[in-house]
Coordinates of C-alpha atoms and ligand atoms in Angstrom, one line a residue:
M1 CA 107.1 35.9 160.4
T2 CA 108.7 35.1 157.1
R3 CA 112.4 35.5 156.2
R4 CA 112.6 37.6 153.1
A5 CA 115.6 38.5 150.8
V6 CA 115.2 42.3 150.6
V7 CA 117.0 44.7 148.3
R8 CA 119.6 46.6 150.4
G9 CA 121.6 48.3 147.6
I10 CA 122.4 48.4 143.9
G11 CA 125.1 49.7 141.6
H12 CA 126.6 49.3 138.2
Y13 CA 129.6 49.9 136.0
L14 CA 129.9 50.4 132.3
P15 CA 133.3 50.5 130.5
D16 CA 134.3 53.9 129.2
R17 CA 134.3 53.1 125.5
I18 CA 131.0 53.7 123.9
V19 CA 130.5 52.3 120.4
P20 CA 127.6 53.8 118.3
N21 CA 126.0 51.7 115.6
S22 CA 127.6 53.8 112.9
E23 CA 131.0 52.3 113.9
F24 CA 129.9 49.0 112.4
E25 CA 129.0 50.6 109.0
T26 CA 132.7 50.9 108.1
S27 CA 133.5 47.2 108.6
L28 CA 130.2 45.4 107.9
D29 CA 127.3 45.4 105.4
T30 CA 125.0 47.0 108.0
T31 CA 123.4 50.3 108.9
D32 CA 122.5 52.2 112.0
A33 CA 118.9 52.2 110.7
W34 CA 118.8 48.4 110.4
I35 CA 120.3 47.8 113.9
K36 CA 118.0 50.4 115.5
S37 CA 114.8 49.2 113.8
R38 CA 115.4 45.4 114.3
S39 CA 116.8 45.5 117.8
G40 CA 116.3 49.0 119.4
I41 CA 120.1 49.2 120.0
E42 CA 121.8 52.5 119.4
R43 CA 125.1 52.1 121.2
R44 CA 126.9 49.7 123.6
H45 CA 130.0 49.8 125.8
F46 CA 133.1 47.7 125.2
A47 CA 135.7 46.8 127.8
A48 CA 139.2 48.2 127.3
E49 CA 142.0 45.9 126.3
G50 CA 143.0 43.9 129.3
Q51 CA 139.8 44.8 131.3
T52 CA 138.2 41.5 132.5
T53 CA 134.8 40.5 133.7
S54 CA 136.0 40.3 137.3
D55 CA 137.4 43.9 137.0
I56 CA 134.1 45.3 135.9
A57 CA 132.2 43.1 138.4
A58 CA 134.3 44.4 141.2
R59 CA 133.6 48.0 140.2
A60 CA 129.8 47.3 140.1
S61 CA 130.1 45.6 143.5
R62 CA 131.8 48.7 145.1
A63 CA 129.0 50.9 143.7
A64 CA 126.4 48.6 145.3
L65 CA 128.2 48.5 148.6
A66 CA 128.4 52.3 148.7
N67 CA 124.7 52.5 147.8
A68 CA 123.9 50.1 150.6
G69 CA 126.2 51.8 153.1
L70 CA 127.9 48.5 153.8
D71 CA 131.5 47.2 153.8
A72 CA 132.6 44.0 152.0
S73 CA 133.0 42.3 155.4
D74 CA 129.2 42.7 155.9
I75 CA 128.5 40.4 152.9
D76 CA 128.2 36.6 153.5
A77 CA 128.1 35.4 149.9
I78 CA 128.9 36.7 146.4
I79 CA 127.2 35.1 143.3
V80 CA 128.5 36.2 139.9
A81 CA 126.3 35.4 136.9
T82 CA 128.5 35.3 133.9
S83 CA 129.3 33.3 130.7
T84 CA 132.5 35.2 130.1
P85 CA 134.7 34.6 133.2
D86 CA 138.4 35.7 133.3
L87 CA 139.6 32.2 133.6
T88 CA 138.2 28.7 133.4
F89 CA 138.7 28.7 137.2
P90 CA 138.7 30.0 139.8
S91 CA 135.3 31.6 139.6
A92 CA 135.0 35.3 138.8
A93 CA 133.1 35.5 142.1
T94 CA 136.2 34.5 144.2
M95 CA 138.2 37.1 142.2
V96 CA 135.7 39.8 143.2
Q97 CA 135.8 38.5 146.8
A98 CA 139.6 38.9 146.8
E99 CA 139.5 42.3 145.1
L100 CA 137.1 43.5 147.8
G101 CA 139.4 42.2 150.5
M102 CA 136.7 39.9 151.8
T103 CA 138.3 36.9 153.6
T104 CA 135.1 35.3 155.0
G105 CA 131.9 33.9 153.5
F106 CA 131.8 32.2 150.2
A107 CA 131.6 33.1 146.5
F108 CA 130.7 31.2 143.3
D109 CA 129.6 31.7 139.7
V110 CA 126.3 30.8 138.1
Q111 CA 126.2 30.1 134.3
A112 CA 122.8 30.4 132.7
V113 CA 123.9 32.9 130.0
C114 CA 121.4 35.7 129.5
A115 CA 119.1 34.2 132.3
G116 CA 122.1 34.1 134.7
F117 CA 121.0 37.0 136.8
V118 CA 117.5 35.6 137.4
F119 CA 119.1 32.2 138.3
G120 CA 121.5 34.0 140.6
L121 CA 118.6 35.9 142.3
A122 CA 116.7 32.7 142.8
N123 CA 119.8 31.0 144.4
A124 CA 120.5 34.0 146.6
N125 CA 116.9 33.9 147.8
A126 CA 117.2 30.2 148.6
L127 CA 120.5 30.8 150.6
I128 CA 118.8 33.6 152.6
D129 CA 115.5 31.7 153.0
S130 CA 117.4 28.6 154.4
G131 CA 119.4 30.7 156.8
Q132 CA 122.8 29.9 155.1
A133 CA 123.5 33.6 154.5
D134 CA 122.1 36.9 155.7
R135 CA 123.5 39.2 153.0
V136 CA 124.2 38.0 149.4
M137 CA 125.5 40.2 146.6
V138 CA 124.3 39.0 143.2
I139 CA 126.4 40.4 140.3
G140 CA 125.7 40.1 136.6
A141 CA 128.9 40.8 134.7
E142 CA 129.9 40.1 131.1
T143 CA 132.5 40.9 128.5
F144 CA 130.6 39.5 125.5
S145 CA 132.8 41.6 123.1
R146 CA 135.4 38.8 123.7
I147 CA 133.3 36.1 122.1
M148 CA 132.0 38.1 119.1
D149 CA 132.7 37.0 115.5
W150 CA 133.4 40.5 114.1
T151 CA 132.6 39.2 110.6
D152 CA 129.1 38.0 111.5
R153 CA 126.7 41.0 111.2
S154 CA 123.8 39.1 112.6
T155 CA 125.3 38.8 116.1
C156 CA 128.3 41.2 116.6
V157 CA 126.2 44.4 116.4
L158 CA 123.9 43.2 119.2
F159 CA 126.0 42.6 122.3
G160 CA 127.9 44.8 124.8
D161 CA 129.9 44.7 128.1
G162 CA 129.0 45.8 131.6
A163 CA 128.2 44.8 135.1
G164 CA 125.5 45.4 137.7
A165 CA 125.3 44.3 141.4
L166 CA 122.4 43.9 143.8
I167 CA 122.7 43.3 147.5
L168 CA 120.0 41.3 149.2
E169 CA 119.6 41.2 153.0
A170 CA 117.5 38.9 155.2
Q171 CA 114.6 40.8 156.8
E172 CA 111.5 39.7 158.5
G173 CA 108.2 40.0 156.6
N174 CA 104.6 39.0 157.4
G175 CA 104.4 36.4 154.7
T176 CA 102.1 38.5 152.5
N177 CA 102.4 40.1 149.1
A178 CA 102.9 43.4 150.9
D179 CA 106.3 42.3 152.2
R180 CA 109.4 43.8 150.6
G181 CA 111.9 41.4 149.1
I182 CA 111.7 38.4 146.7
L183 CA 108.2 37.0 146.7
A184 CA 108.3 34.3 143.9
T185 CA 110.6 32.8 141.4
D186 CA 110.3 30.5 138.4
L187 CA 113.3 28.8 136.6
N188 CA 113.3 26.7 133.5
S189 CA 115.6 25.3 130.9
D190 CA 115.3 23.0 127.9
G191 CA 118.6 21.7 126.5
R192 CA 116.9 20.4 123.3
F193 CA 117.3 24.1 122.1
R194 CA 121.0 24.3 122.8
D195 CA 121.8 24.8 119.1
L196 CA 119.8 28.0 118.8
L197 CA 122.3 30.1 120.8
Y198 CA 125.8 28.8 121.9
V199 CA 129.5 29.4 121.7
D200 CA 131.3 27.1 119.3
G201 CA 134.2 26.5 121.5
G202 CA 135.2 25.8 125.1
V203 CA 137.7 24.3 127.5
S204 CA 136.9 20.7 126.8
T205 CA 137.4 21.2 123.1
Q206 CA 140.5 23.3 123.7
T207 CA 139.1 26.3 121.8
T208 CA 137.6 29.6 122.7
G209 CA 134.9 29.9 120.1
Y210 CA 132.4 32.6 119.0
L211 CA 128.8 33.2 119.8
R212 CA 126.4 31.7 117.3
M213 CA 122.7 32.5 117.2
Q214 CA 119.7 31.6 115.2
G215 CA 118.1 35.0 116.0
K216 CA 114.7 34.5 114.5
E217 CA 114.2 31.2 116.3
V218 CA 115.4 32.6 119.7
F219 CA 113.0 35.5 119.1
R220 CA 110.1 33.2 118.6
H221 CA 110.8 31.4 121.9
A222 CA 111.5 34.6 123.7
V223 CA 108.1 36.4 123.8
E224 CA 106.2 33.2 124.5
K225 CA 108.5 31.9 127.2
L226 CA 109.1 35.2 128.9
S227 CA 105.4 36.1 129.3
A228 CA 104.7 32.5 130.4
T229 CA 107.4 32.5 133.2
A230 CA 106.4 36.0 134.4
E231 CA 102.7 34.9 134.6
T232 CA 103.8 31.7 136.4
S233 CA 105.7 33.7 139.1
L234 CA 102.9 36.2 139.5
G235 CA 100.4 33.4 139.6
K236 CA 102.1 31.9 142.6
L237 CA 101.2 35.0 144.4
G238 CA 97.7 35.3 143.0
L239 CA 98.8 38.4 141.0
T240 CA 98.6 39.4 137.3
G241 CA 100.2 42.0 135.1
D242 CA 97.7 44.6 136.5
D243 CA 99.5 44.5 139.8
V244 CA 103.0 45.2 138.4
D245 CA 104.7 48.5 138.9
W246 CA 107.7 47.7 136.8
I247 CA 108.9 45.0 134.4
V248 CA 112.7 44.9 134.3
P249 CA 113.2 42.7 131.3
H250 CA 116.4 41.2 129.9
Q251 CA 117.5 43.8 127.4
A252 CA 118.1 41.9 124.1
N253 CA 115.7 43.4 121.7
I254 CA 113.1 46.2 122.1
R255 CA 110.6 44.2 119.9
I256 CA 110.9 41.3 122.4
I257 CA 110.5 43.7 125.3
K258 CA 107.3 45.3 123.8
G259 CA 105.9 41.9 122.7
T260 CA 106.3 40.4 126.2
A261 CA 104.8 43.5 128.0
K262 CA 101.8 43.4 125.6
K263 CA 101.2 39.7 126.2
M264 CA 101.3 40.5 130.0
G265 CA 98.9 43.4 129.6
V266 CA 101.5 45.9 131.0
S267 CA 102.0 49.3 129.5
M268 CA 105.5 50.3 128.1
D269 CA 105.3 53.2 130.6
N270 CA 105.9 50.5 133.3
V271 CA 108.9 48.9 131.6
V272 CA 112.5 49.8 132.3
V273 CA 114.3 50.0 128.9
T274 CA 118.1 50.4 128.5
V275 CA 118.7 48.3 125.4
Q276 CA 119.3 51.5 123.4
D277 CA 122.3 52.4 125.5
H278 CA 123.7 49.0 126.6
G279 CA 122.9 46.6 123.8
N280 CA 122.5 43.0 125.0
T281 CA 124.9 42.5 128.0
S282 CA 123.6 39.0 128.7
A283 CA 123.6 38.3 132.5
A284 CA 124.5 41.9 133.2
S285 CA 121.5 43.4 131.4
I286 CA 119.0 43.1 134.3
P287 CA 121.0 44.5 137.1
L288 CA 122.2 47.3 134.8
A289 CA 118.6 48.1 134.0
M290 CA 117.6 47.9 137.6
S291 CA 120.4 50.2 138.7
V292 CA 119.6 52.8 135.9
G293 CA 115.9 52.5 136.8
V294 CA 116.6 53.3 140.4
Q295 CA 118.9 56.2 139.5
N296 CA 116.3 57.6 137.1
G297 CA 113.7 57.6 139.9
Q298 CA 111.6 55.0 138.1
I299 CA 111.8 52.1 140.6
K300 CA 111.0 53.2 144.2
K301 CA 110.8 51.4 147.5
G302 CA 107.6 49.4 147.8
D303 CA 107.2 49.0 144.0
L304 CA 106.2 45.5 142.7
V305 CA 108.9 44.5 140.2
V306 CA 108.9 41.6 137.8
T307 CA 112.2 40.6 136.1
E308 CA 112.5 38.0 133.3
A309 CA 115.2 36.7 131.0
I310 CA 115.9 34.0 128.4
G311 CA 119.2 32.9 126.8
G312 CA 121.4 30.1 125.7
G313 CA 120.3 26.6 126.8
L314 CA 117.6 27.6 126.4
A315 CA 117.4 28.8 130.0
W316 CA 114.7 31.2 131.2
G317 CA 113.0 32.4 134.3
S318 CA 111.5 35.2 136.3
V319 CA 111.5 36.7 139.8
V320 CA 108.8 38.9 141.4
L321 CA 110.1 41.2 144.2
R322 CA 108.8 44.1 146.1
W323 CA 111.6 46.8 146.0
Ligands
UT7_401 O1 120.0 37.5 124.8 C1 119.7 36.2 124.4 C2 118.5 36.1 123.6 N1 118.7 36.7 122.3 C3 117.7 37.3 121.8 O2 116.7 37.4 122.4 C4 117.8 37.7 120.3 C5 116.6 37.3 119.6 N2 116.6 37.7 118.2 C6 116.6 38.9 117.7 O3 116.7 39.9 118.5 C7 116.4 39.2 116.3 O4 116.0 38.0 115.6 C8 117.6 39.8 115.6 C9 117.8 41.2 116.0 C10 118.8 39.0 115.9 C11 117.4 39.8 114.0 O5 116.2 40.4 113.7 P1 115.2 39.7 112.7 O6 114.1 40.7 112.4 O7 114.8 38.4 113.2 O8 116.1 39.6 111.3 P2 116.5 38.3 110.6 O9 117.5 37.5 111.3 O10 115.3 37.6 110.1 O11 117.2 39.0 109.3 C12 116.5 39.7 108.4 C13 117.5 40.2 107.3 C14 118.3 39.0 106.7 O12 118.4 39.2 105.4 P3 117.5 38.4 104.3 O13 117.8 37.0 104.5 O14 116.1 38.8 104.6 O15 118.0 38.9 103.0 C15 119.6 39.1 107.4 O16 120.7 38.6 106.6 O17 118.4 41.1 107.8 C16 119.7 40.6 107.5 N3 120.6 41.1 108.6 C17 121.2 42.3 108.6 N4 121.1 43.3 107.8 C18 121.8 44.4 108.1 C19 121.0 40.4 109.7 N5 121.9 41.1 110.4 C20 122.0 42.3 109.8 C21 122.7 43.5 110.1 N6 122.6 44.5 109.2 N7 123.4 43.7 111.2

């Protein structure tokens, strides 16, 4: 028998305020047509004033608990993937833990920017595989609207706020690809590319800073590295794109999503796409897309799902799981 980290529940939360592309036309030299054609984004949600990452993470976590039919006391560990925590410390994860009234177990944040949820999933899988936890909630939550330079049209039109939460539970499998749960993971980073996507401030420099991105360069790395990591994860199982029911990609740009699917030989009919509605929500984009994909009836129990992401670092990776 093989211990597997199996999906038990999923949920998400999006702030009420929806901002269409047209809203940027009044303050920036940009158009709805440019944003849509270059990124696929049509609208995004922005957190209300005073609404923090842990607030929206907690809302997503409650939705996931309800979906799983569990109480907070049933969870052993909370991992929050975020680059926009409320405070320098404590972690957003411990804030969610307190908000849920959970006084046992443990909670911590993972920071791998847009790849954070994939890194969180891989860590949750390791905790379950090693017997350190039976149920782990992995949350991707971001308020990227807080780190936008509203005068920089090349970045501020691309990002949004939101949160998604996935609950993984230890279950026994047969050790084959037919098992439900996480089947393979692949994580990578290369700090030589740190200048391509970063925030030009932080605690140690006593500034907050804004997101800076060399979009074209990141784009170039994205398609190549995303298809490579997905193929590596699938390869560990002797599988290829032909075996995939759903790709749930990081939602940064529809052209990256299409390019990666094409390289993997997977039809766009088998890709969950939410970038038009959410924009790029960094670590929240994958659990948001998974949750929407389940709600829409796209992802079903038993489906083979590949999820992949790349972001600042550069950091990138993929996870193959049977839903
Ligand atoms: O989530 C983390 C990973 N991030 C990503 O994966 C993002 C990767 N990069 C991208 O998605 C794309 O590179 C962007 C959407 C950011 C940009 O698309 P692009 O096709 O690479 O455009 P570009 O940066 O080459 O810019 C083309 C033109 C430039 O004008 P010139 O120099 O050709 O005259 C820009 O100044 O578009 C201009 N431009 C804009 N025009 C209207 C840049 N931003 C805007 C804008 N509205 N908002």
